[in-house]
mmCIF file of C-alpha atoms and ligand atoms in Angstrom:
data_model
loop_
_atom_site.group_PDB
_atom_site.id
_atom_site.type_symbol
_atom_site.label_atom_id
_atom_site.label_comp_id
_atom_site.label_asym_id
_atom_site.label_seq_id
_atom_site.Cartn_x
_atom_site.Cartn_y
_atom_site.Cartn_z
ATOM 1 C CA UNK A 111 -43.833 0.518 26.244
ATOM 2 C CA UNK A 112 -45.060 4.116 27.172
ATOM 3 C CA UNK A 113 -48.703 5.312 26.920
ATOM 4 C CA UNK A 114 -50.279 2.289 25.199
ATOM 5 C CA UNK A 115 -47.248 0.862 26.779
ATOM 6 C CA UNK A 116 -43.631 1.647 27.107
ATOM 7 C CA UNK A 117 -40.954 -0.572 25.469
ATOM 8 C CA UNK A 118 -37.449 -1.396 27.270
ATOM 9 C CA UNK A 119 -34.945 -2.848 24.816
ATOM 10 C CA UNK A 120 -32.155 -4.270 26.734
ATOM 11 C CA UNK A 121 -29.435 -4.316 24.374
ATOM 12 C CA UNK A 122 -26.179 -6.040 25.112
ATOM 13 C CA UNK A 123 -23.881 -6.036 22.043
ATOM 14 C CA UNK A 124 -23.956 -5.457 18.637
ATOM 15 C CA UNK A 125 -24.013 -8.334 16.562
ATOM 16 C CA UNK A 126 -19.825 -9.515 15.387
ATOM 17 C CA UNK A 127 -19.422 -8.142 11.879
ATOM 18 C CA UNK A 128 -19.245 -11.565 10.091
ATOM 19 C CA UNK A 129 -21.660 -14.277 9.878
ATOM 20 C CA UNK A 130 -22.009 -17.326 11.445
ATOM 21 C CA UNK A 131 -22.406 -21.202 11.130
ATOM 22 C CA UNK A 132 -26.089 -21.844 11.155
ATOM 23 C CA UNK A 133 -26.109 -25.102 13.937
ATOM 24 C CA UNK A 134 -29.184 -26.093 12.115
ATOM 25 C CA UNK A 135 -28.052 -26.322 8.548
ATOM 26 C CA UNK A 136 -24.250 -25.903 9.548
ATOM 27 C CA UNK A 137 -24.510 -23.390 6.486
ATOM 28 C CA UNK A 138 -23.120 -19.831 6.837
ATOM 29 C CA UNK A 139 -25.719 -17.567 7.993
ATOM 30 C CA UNK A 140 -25.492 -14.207 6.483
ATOM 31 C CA UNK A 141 -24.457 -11.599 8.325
ATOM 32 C CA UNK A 142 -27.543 -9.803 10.107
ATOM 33 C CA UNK A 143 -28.784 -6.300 9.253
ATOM 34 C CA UNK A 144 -28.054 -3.725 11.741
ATOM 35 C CA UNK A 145 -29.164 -0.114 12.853
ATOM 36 C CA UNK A 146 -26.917 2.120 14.725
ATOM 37 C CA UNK A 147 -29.711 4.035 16.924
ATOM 38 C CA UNK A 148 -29.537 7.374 18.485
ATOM 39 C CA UNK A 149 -27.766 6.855 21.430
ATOM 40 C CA UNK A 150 -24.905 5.101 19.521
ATOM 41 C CA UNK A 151 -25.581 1.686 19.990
ATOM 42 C CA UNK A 152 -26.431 -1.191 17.537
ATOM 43 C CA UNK A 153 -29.913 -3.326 17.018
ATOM 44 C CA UNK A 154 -29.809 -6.297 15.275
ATOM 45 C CA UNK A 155 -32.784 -5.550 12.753
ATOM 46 C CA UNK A 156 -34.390 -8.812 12.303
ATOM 47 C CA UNK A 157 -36.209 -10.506 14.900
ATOM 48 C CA UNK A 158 -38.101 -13.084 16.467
ATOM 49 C CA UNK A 159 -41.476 -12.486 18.178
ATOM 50 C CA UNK A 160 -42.937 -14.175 21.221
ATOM 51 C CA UNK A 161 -46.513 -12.896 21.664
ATOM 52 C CA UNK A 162 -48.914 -15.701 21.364
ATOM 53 C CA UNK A 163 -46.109 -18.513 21.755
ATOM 54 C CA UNK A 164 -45.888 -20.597 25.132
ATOM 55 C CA UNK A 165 -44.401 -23.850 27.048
ATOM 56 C CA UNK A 166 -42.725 -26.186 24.554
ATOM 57 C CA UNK A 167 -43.726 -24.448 21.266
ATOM 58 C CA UNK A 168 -42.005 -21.283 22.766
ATOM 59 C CA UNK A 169 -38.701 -22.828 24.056
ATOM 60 C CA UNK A 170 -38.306 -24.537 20.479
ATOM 61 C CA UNK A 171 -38.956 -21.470 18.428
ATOM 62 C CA UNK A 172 -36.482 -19.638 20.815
ATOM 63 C CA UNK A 173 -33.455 -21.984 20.387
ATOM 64 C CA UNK A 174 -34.106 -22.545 16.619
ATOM 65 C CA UNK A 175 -34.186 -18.761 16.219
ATOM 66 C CA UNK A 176 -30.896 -18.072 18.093
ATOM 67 C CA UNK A 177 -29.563 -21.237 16.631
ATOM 68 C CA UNK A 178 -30.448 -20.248 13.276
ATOM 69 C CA UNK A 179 -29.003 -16.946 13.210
ATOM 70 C CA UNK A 180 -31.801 -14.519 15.083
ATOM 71 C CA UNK A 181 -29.636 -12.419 17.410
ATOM 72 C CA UNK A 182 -33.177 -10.188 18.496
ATOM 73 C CA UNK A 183 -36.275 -11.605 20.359
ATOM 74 C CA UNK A 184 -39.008 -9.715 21.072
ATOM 75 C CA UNK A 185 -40.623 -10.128 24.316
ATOM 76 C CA UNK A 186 -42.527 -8.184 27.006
ATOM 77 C CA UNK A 187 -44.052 -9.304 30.566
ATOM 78 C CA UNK A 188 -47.547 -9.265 29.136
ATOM 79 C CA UNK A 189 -46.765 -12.556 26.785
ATOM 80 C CA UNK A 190 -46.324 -14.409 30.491
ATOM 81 C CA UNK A 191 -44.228 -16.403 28.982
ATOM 82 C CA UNK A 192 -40.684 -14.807 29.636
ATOM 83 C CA UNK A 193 -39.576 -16.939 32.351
ATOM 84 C CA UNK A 194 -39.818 -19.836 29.373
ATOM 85 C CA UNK A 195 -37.651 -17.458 27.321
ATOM 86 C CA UNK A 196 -34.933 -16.840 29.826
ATOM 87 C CA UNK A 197 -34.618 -20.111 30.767
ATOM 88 C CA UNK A 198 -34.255 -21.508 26.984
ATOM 89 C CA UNK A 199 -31.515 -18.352 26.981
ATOM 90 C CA UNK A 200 -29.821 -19.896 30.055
ATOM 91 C CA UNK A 201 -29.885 -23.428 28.346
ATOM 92 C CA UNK A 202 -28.458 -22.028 24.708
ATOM 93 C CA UNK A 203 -25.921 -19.719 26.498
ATOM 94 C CA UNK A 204 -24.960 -22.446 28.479
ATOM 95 C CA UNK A 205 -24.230 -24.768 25.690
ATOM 96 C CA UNK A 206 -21.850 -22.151 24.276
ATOM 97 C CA UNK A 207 -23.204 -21.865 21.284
ATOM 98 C CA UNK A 208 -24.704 -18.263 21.035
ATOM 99 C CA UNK A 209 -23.186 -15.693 23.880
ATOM 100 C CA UNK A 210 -25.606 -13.704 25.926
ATOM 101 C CA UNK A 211 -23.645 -10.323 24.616
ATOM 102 C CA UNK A 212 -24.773 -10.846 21.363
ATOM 103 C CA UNK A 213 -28.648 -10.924 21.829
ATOM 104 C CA UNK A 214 -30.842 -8.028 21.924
ATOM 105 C CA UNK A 215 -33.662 -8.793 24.149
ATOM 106 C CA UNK A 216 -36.596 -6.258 23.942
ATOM 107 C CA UNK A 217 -39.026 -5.902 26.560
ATOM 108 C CA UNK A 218 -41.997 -3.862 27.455
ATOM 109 C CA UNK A 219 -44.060 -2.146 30.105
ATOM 110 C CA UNK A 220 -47.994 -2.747 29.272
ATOM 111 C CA UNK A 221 -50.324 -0.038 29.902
ATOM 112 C CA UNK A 222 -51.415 -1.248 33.264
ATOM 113 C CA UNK A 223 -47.620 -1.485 34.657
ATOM 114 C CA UNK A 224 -47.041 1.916 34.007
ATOM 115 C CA UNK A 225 -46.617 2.528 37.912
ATOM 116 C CA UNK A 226 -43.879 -0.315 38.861
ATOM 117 C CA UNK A 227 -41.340 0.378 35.947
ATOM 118 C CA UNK A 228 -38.475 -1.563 38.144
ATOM 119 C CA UNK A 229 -40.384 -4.682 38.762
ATOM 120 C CA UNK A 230 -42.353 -5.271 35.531
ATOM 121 C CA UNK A 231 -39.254 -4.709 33.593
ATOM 122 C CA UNK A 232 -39.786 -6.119 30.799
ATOM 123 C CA UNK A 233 -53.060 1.504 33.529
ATOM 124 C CA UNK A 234 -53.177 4.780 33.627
ATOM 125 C CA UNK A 235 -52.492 6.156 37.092
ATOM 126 C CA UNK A 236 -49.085 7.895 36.480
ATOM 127 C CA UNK A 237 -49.275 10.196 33.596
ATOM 128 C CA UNK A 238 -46.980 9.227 29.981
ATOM 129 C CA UNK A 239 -44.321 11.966 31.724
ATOM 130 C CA UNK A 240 -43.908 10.166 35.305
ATOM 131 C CA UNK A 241 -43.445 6.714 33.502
ATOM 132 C CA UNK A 242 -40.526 7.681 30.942
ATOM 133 C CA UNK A 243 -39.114 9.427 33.716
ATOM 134 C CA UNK A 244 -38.585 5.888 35.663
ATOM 135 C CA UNK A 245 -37.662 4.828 32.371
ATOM 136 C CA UNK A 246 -34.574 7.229 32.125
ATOM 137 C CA UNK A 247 -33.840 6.275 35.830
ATOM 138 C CA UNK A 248 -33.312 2.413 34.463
ATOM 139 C CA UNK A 249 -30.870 3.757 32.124
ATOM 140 C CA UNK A 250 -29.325 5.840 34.756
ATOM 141 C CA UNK A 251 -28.874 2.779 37.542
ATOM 142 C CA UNK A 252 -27.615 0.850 34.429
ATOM 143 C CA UNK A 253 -30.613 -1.800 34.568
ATOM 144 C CA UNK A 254 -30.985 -1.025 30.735
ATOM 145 C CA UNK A 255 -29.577 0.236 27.829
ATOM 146 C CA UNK A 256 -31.509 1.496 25.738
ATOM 147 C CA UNK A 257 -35.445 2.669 26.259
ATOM 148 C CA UNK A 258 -37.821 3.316 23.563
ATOM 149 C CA UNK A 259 -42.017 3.837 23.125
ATOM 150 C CA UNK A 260 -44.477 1.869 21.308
ATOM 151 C CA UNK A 261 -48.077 1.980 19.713
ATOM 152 C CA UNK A 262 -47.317 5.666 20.049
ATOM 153 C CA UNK A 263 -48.304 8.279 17.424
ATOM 154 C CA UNK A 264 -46.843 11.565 16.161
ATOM 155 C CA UNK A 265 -48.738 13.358 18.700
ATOM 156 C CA UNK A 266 -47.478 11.338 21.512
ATOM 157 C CA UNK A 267 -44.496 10.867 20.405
ATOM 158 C CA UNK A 268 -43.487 14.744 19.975
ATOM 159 C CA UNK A 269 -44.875 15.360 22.954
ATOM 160 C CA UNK A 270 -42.862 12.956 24.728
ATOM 161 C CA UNK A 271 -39.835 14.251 22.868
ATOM 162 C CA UNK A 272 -40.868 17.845 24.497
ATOM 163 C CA UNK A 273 -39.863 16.863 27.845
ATOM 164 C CA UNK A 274 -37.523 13.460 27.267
ATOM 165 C CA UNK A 275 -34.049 14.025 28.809
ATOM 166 C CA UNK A 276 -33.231 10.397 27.004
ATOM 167 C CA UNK A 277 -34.484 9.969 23.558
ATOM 168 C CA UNK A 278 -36.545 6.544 22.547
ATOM 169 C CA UNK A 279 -34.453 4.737 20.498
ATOM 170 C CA UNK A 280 -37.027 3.063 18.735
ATOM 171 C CA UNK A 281 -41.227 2.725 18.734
ATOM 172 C CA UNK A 282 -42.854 -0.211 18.009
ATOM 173 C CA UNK A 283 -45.445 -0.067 16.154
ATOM 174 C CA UNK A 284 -48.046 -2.269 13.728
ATOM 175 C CA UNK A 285 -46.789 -2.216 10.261
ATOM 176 C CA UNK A 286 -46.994 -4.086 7.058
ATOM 177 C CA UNK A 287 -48.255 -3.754 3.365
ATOM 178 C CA UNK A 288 -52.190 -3.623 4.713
ATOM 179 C CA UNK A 289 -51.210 -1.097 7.453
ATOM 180 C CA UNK A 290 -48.100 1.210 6.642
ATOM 181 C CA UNK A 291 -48.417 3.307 9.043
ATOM 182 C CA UNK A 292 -46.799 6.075 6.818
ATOM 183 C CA UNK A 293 -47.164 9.347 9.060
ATOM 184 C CA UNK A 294 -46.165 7.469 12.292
ATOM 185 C CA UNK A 295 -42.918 6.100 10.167
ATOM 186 C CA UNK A 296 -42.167 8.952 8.281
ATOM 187 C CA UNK A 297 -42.031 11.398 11.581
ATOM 188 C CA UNK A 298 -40.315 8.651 13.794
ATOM 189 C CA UNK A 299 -37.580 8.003 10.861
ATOM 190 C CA UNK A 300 -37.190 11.695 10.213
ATOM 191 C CA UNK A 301 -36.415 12.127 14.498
ATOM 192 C CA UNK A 302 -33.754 9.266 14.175
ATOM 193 C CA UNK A 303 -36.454 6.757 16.322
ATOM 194 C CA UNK A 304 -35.948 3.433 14.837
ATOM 195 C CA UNK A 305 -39.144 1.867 13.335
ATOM 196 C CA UNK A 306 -39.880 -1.810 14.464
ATOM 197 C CA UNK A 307 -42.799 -3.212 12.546
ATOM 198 C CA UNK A 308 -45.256 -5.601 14.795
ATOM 199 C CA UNK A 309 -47.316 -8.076 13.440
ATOM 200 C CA UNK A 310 -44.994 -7.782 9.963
ATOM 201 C CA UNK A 311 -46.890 -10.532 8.734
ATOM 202 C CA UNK A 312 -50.718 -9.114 9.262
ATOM 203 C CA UNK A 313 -50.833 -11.321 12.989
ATOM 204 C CA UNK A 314 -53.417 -13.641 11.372
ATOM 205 C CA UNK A 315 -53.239 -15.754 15.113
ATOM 206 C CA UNK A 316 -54.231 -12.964 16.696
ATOM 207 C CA UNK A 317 -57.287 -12.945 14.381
ATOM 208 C CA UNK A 318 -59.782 -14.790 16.950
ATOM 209 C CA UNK A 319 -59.028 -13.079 19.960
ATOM 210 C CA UNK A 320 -60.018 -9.769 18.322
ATOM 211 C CA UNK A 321 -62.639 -10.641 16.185
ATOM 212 C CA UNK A 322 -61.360 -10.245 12.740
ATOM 213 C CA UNK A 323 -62.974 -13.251 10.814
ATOM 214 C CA UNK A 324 -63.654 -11.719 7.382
ATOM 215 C CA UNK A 325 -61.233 -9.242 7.312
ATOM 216 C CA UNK A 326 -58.614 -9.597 4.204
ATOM 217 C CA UNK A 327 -55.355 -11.505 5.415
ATOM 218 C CA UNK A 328 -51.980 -9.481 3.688
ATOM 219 C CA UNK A 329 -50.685 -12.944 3.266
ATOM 220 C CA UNK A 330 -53.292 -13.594 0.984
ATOM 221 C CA UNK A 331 -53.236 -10.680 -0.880
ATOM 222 C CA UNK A 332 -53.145 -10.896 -4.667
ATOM 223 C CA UNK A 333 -50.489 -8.491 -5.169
ATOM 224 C CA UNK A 334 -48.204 -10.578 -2.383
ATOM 225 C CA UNK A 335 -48.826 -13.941 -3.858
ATOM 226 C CA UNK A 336 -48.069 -12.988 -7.304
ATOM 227 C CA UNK A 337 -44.888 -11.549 -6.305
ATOM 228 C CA UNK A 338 -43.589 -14.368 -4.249
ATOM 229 C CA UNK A 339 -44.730 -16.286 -7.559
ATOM 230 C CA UNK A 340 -42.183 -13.984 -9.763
ATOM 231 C CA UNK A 341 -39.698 -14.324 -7.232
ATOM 232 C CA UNK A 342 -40.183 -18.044 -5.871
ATOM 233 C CA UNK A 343 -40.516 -16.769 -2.566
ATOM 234 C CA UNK A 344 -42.966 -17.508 -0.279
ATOM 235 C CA UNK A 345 -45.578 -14.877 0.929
ATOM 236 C CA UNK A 346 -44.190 -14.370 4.216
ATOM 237 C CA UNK A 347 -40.729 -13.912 3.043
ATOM 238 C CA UNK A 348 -42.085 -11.001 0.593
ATOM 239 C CA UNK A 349 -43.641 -9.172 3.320
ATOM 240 C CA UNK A 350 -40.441 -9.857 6.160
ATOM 241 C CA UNK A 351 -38.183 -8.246 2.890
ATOM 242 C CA UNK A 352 -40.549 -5.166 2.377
ATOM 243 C CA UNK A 353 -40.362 -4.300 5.751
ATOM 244 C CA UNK A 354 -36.952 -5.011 6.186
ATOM 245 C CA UNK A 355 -35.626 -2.743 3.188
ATOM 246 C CA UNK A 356 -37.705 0.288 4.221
ATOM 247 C CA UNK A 357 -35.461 0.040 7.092
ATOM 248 C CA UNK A 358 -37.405 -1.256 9.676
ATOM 249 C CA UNK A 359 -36.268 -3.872 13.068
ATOM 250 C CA UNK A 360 -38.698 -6.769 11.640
ATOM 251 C CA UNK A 361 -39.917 -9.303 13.999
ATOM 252 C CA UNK A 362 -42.505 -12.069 12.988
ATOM 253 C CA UNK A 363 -43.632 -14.389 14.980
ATOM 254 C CA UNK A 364 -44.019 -18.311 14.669
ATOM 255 C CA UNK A 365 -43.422 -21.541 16.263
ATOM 256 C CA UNK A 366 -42.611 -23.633 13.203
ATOM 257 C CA UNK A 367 -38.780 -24.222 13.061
ATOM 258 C CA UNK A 368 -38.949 -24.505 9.031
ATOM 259 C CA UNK A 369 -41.058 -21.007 8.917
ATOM 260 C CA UNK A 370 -38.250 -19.234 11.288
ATOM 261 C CA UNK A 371 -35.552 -20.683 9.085
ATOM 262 C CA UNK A 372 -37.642 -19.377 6.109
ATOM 263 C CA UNK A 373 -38.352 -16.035 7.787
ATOM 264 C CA UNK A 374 -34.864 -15.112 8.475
ATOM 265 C CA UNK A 375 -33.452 -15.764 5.032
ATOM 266 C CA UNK A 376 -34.787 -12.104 3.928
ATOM 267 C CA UNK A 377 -31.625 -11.064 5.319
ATOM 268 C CA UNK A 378 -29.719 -11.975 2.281
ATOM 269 C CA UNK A 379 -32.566 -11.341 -0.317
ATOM 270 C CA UNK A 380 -33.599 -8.087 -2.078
ATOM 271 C CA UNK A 381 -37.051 -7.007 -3.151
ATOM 272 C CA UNK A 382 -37.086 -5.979 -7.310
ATOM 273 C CA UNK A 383 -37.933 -1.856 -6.754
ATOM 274 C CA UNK A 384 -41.022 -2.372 -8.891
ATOM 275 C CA UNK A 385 -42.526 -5.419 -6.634
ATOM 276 C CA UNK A 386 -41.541 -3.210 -3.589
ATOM 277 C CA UNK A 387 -43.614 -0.164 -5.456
ATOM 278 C CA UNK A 388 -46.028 -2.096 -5.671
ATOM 279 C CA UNK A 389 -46.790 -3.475 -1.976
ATOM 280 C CA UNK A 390 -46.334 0.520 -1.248
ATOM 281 C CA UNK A 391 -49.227 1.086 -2.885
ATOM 282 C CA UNK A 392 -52.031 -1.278 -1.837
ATOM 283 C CA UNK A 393 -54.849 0.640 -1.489
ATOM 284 C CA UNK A 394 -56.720 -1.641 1.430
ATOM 285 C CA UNK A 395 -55.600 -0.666 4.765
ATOM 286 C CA UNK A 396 -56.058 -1.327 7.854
ATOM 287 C CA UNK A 397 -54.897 -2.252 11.348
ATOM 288 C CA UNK A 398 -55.038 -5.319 12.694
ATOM 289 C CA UNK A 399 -54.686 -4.538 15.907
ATOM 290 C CA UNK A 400 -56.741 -1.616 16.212
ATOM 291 C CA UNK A 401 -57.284 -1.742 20.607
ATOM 292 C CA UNK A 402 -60.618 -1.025 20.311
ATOM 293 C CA UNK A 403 -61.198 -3.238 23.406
ATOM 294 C CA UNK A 404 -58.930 -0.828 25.286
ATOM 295 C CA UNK A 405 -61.210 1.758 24.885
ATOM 296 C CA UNK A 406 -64.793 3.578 26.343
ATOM 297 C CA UNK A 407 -66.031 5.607 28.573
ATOM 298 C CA UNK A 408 -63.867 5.452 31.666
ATOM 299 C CA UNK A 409 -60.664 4.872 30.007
ATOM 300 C CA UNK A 410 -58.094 7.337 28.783
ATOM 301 C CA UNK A 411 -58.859 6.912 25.401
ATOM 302 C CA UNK A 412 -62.843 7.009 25.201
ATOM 303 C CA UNK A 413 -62.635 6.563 21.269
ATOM 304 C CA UNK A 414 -60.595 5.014 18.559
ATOM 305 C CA UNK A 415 -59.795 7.866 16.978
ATOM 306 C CA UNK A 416 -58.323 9.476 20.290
ATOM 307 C CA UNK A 417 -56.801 6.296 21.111
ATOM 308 C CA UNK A 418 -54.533 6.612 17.535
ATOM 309 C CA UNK A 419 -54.653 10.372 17.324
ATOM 310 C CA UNK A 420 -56.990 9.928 14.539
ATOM 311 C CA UNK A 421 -54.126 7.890 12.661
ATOM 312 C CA UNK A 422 -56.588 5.326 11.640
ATOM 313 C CA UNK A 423 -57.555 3.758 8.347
ATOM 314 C CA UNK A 424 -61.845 4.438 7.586
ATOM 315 C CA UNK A 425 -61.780 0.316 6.942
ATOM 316 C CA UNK A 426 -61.026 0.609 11.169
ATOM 317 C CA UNK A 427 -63.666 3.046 11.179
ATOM 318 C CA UNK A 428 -66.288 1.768 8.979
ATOM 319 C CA UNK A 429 -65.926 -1.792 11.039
ATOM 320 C CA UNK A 430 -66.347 -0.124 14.180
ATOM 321 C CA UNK A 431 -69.425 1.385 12.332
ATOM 322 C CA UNK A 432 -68.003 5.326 13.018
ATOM 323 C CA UNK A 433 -68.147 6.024 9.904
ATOM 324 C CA UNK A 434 -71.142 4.987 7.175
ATOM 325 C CA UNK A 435 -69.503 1.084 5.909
HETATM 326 P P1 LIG B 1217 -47.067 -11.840 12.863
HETATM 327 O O1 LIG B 1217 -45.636 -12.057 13.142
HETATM 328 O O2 LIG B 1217 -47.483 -10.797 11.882
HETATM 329 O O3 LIG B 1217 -47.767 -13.179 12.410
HETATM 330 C C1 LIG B 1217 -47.678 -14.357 13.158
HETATM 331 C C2 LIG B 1217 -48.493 -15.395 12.416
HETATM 332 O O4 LIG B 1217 -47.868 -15.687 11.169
HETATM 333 C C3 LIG B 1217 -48.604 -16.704 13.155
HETATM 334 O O5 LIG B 1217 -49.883 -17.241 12.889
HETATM 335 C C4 LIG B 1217 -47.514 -17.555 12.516
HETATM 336 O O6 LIG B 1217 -47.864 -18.914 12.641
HETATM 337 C C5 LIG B 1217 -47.595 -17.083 11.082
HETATM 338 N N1 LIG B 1217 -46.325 -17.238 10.341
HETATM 339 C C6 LIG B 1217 -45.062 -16.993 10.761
HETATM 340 N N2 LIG B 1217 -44.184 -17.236 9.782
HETATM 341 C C7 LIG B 1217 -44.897 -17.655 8.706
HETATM 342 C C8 LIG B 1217 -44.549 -18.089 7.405
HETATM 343 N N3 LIG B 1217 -43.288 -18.121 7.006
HETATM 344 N N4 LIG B 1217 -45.566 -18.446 6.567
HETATM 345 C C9 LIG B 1217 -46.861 -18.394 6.967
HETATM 346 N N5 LIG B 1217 -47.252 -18.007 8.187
HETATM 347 C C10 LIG B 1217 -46.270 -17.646 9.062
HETATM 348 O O7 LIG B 1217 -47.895 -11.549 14.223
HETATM 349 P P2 LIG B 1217 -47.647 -11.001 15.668
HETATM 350 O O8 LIG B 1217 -47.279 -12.122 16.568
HETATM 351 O O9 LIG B 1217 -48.839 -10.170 15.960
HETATM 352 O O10 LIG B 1217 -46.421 -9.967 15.548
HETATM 353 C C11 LIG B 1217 -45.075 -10.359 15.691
HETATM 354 C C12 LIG B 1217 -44.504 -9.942 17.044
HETATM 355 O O11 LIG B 1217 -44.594 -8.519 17.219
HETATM 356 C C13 LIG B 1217 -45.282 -10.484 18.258
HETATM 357 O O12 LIG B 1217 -45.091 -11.868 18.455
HETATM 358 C C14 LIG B 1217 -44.745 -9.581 19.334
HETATM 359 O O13 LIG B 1217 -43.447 -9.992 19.718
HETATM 360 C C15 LIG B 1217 -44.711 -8.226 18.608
HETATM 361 N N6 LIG B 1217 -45.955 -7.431 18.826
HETATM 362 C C16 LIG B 1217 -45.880 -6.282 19.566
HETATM 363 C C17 LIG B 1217 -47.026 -5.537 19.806
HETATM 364 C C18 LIG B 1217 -46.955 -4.260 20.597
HETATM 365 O O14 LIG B 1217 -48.008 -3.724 20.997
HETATM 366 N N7 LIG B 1217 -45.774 -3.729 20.836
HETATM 367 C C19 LIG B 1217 -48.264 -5.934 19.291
HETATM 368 C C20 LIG B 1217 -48.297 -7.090 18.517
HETATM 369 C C21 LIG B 1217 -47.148 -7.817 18.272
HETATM 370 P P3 LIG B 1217 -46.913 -20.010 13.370
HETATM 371 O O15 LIG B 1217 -46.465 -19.441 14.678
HETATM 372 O O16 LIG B 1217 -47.814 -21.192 13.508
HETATM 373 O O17 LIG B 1217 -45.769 -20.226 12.421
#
């Protein structure tokens, strides 16, 4: 991804129009959701994500995701783990049950890769410009299809769009009931740029590493439990369907075969407009991710606030003690 890193979808083909035999449960699948970006080709909305996920764990939540339906994983070469996802690909093409044409692989540049676009093919030397500019060249030399930005903000974003001869097709960004990231959307949806919402389910394994402990969990929430109570869903499948019917790719993470199943069957579900109203309007926000480690005094981004272009909730604030808590 570009600036806080640069995201390289490789799409191959849209997804066939009908469904499909789950292997699994050798019940039909429904037929996925789909988004015709802006330079005319088709994502596959709902995803799988690989962050976090490694060795066995990882090649098992691969395969049961593509044979389960998923037709988009999420990757990028700062997981280190997508030599485990291209070889489970290899294996599952191989067995002829799922064709390579009809995945949608997304990868991204990190920060710190910004100079060696070819190689890292999915910090801070070359400027935001320089690095979408090798970007475009991928699409050029026909090593990509599609390119797109992530973790970027309205600012960045429209300044990008001053000088991009190739439109992002998408941004990637953090987004879920506790973090809707409404001005980000809102400008990226207006410009055509496809929203995919990270961490859709509030990245509670990424809780540690970051030092969260203590911080509300959106699966959790009050207002999500008693929904998935009206509805006899579970949690995560309310928040995977909220995100989902605003329109956005979707792409939660997990390693549990029975929770990927479960995850995917928002495909063929619809939210009630008054629970949806409802997770629209949680008042507690904030971001999970916030990459307050990526900042300080010799980085780009000295502050928090400069690092998000100020697009960041006062709970991020008041916990980084900016603001009076
Ligand atoms: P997430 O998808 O919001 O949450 C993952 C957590 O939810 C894991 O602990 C997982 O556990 C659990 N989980 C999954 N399904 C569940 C279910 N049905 N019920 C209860 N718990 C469930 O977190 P994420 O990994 O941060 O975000 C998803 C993906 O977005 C990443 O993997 C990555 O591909 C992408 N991402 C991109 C960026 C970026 O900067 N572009 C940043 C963050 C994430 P189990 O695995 O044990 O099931």
């Amino acid at each position: 991804m570009l600036a806080r890193s640069v995201l390289l979808p490789t799409c191959l083909k849209a997804l066939p129009a009908r469904g499909f035999a789950c292997k699994v449960c050798a019940a039909a699948a429904p037929p996925q959701p789909k988004q015709r970006l802006n330079n005319g080709l088709e994502m596959p909305l709902f995803g799988l994500g690989t962050w976090k996920s490694k060795g066995g764990a990882l090649e098992t939540s691969v395969r049961t995701a593509l044979e389960s339906g998923y037709r988009h994983i999420d990757c990028a070469s700062a997981y280190s783990n997508q030599d485990t996802v291209g070889k489970t690909f290899q294996e599952v093409f191989a067995e002829g049950t799922v064709a390579r044409d009809d995945i949608w692989v997304t990868s991204k540049l990190f920060n710190k890769d910004h100079a060696r676009v070819r190689e890292a093919w999915p910090v801070l030397k070359p400027s935001i410009k320089e690095t979408w500019q090798d970007m475009e060249k991928l699409v050029d030399d026909g090593l990509v299809k599609s390119i797109g930005i992530s973790n970027f903000s309205v600012k960045k974003t429209q300044h990008l769009l001053g000088y991009a001869r190739i439109k992002p097709v998408a941004n990637q960004v953090e987004l879920h009931p506790y973090f809707r990231n409404c001005a980000t959307a809102d400008f990226c949806q207006a410009e055509n740029i496809l929203i995919t919402a990270y961490s859709p389910l509030g990245s509670n394994d990424s809780e540690q590493m970051f030092g969260r402990e203590g911080i509300p969990k959106v699966l959790d929430d009050e207002t999500v439990l008693s929904i998935a109570q009206d509805l006899g869903w579970t949690p995560a499948q309310v928040l995977c369907r909220w995100s989902l019917q605003h329109g956005y790719s979707t792409i939660p993470k997990s390693v549990s075969p029975q929770r990927i199943r479960e995850n995917l069957e928002v495909v063929g579900m619809e939210l009630p407009a008054k629970h949806f109203d409802q997770l629209n309007n949680l008042e507690f926000q904030i971001r999970m991710l916030d990459g307050n480690f990526t900042t300080g005094p010799n980085t780009p981004y000295p502050t928090i606030n400069e690092l998000w272009d100020g697009e960041v909730p006062e709970e991020n604030l008041k916990r980084r003690g900016l603001v009076a808590a």
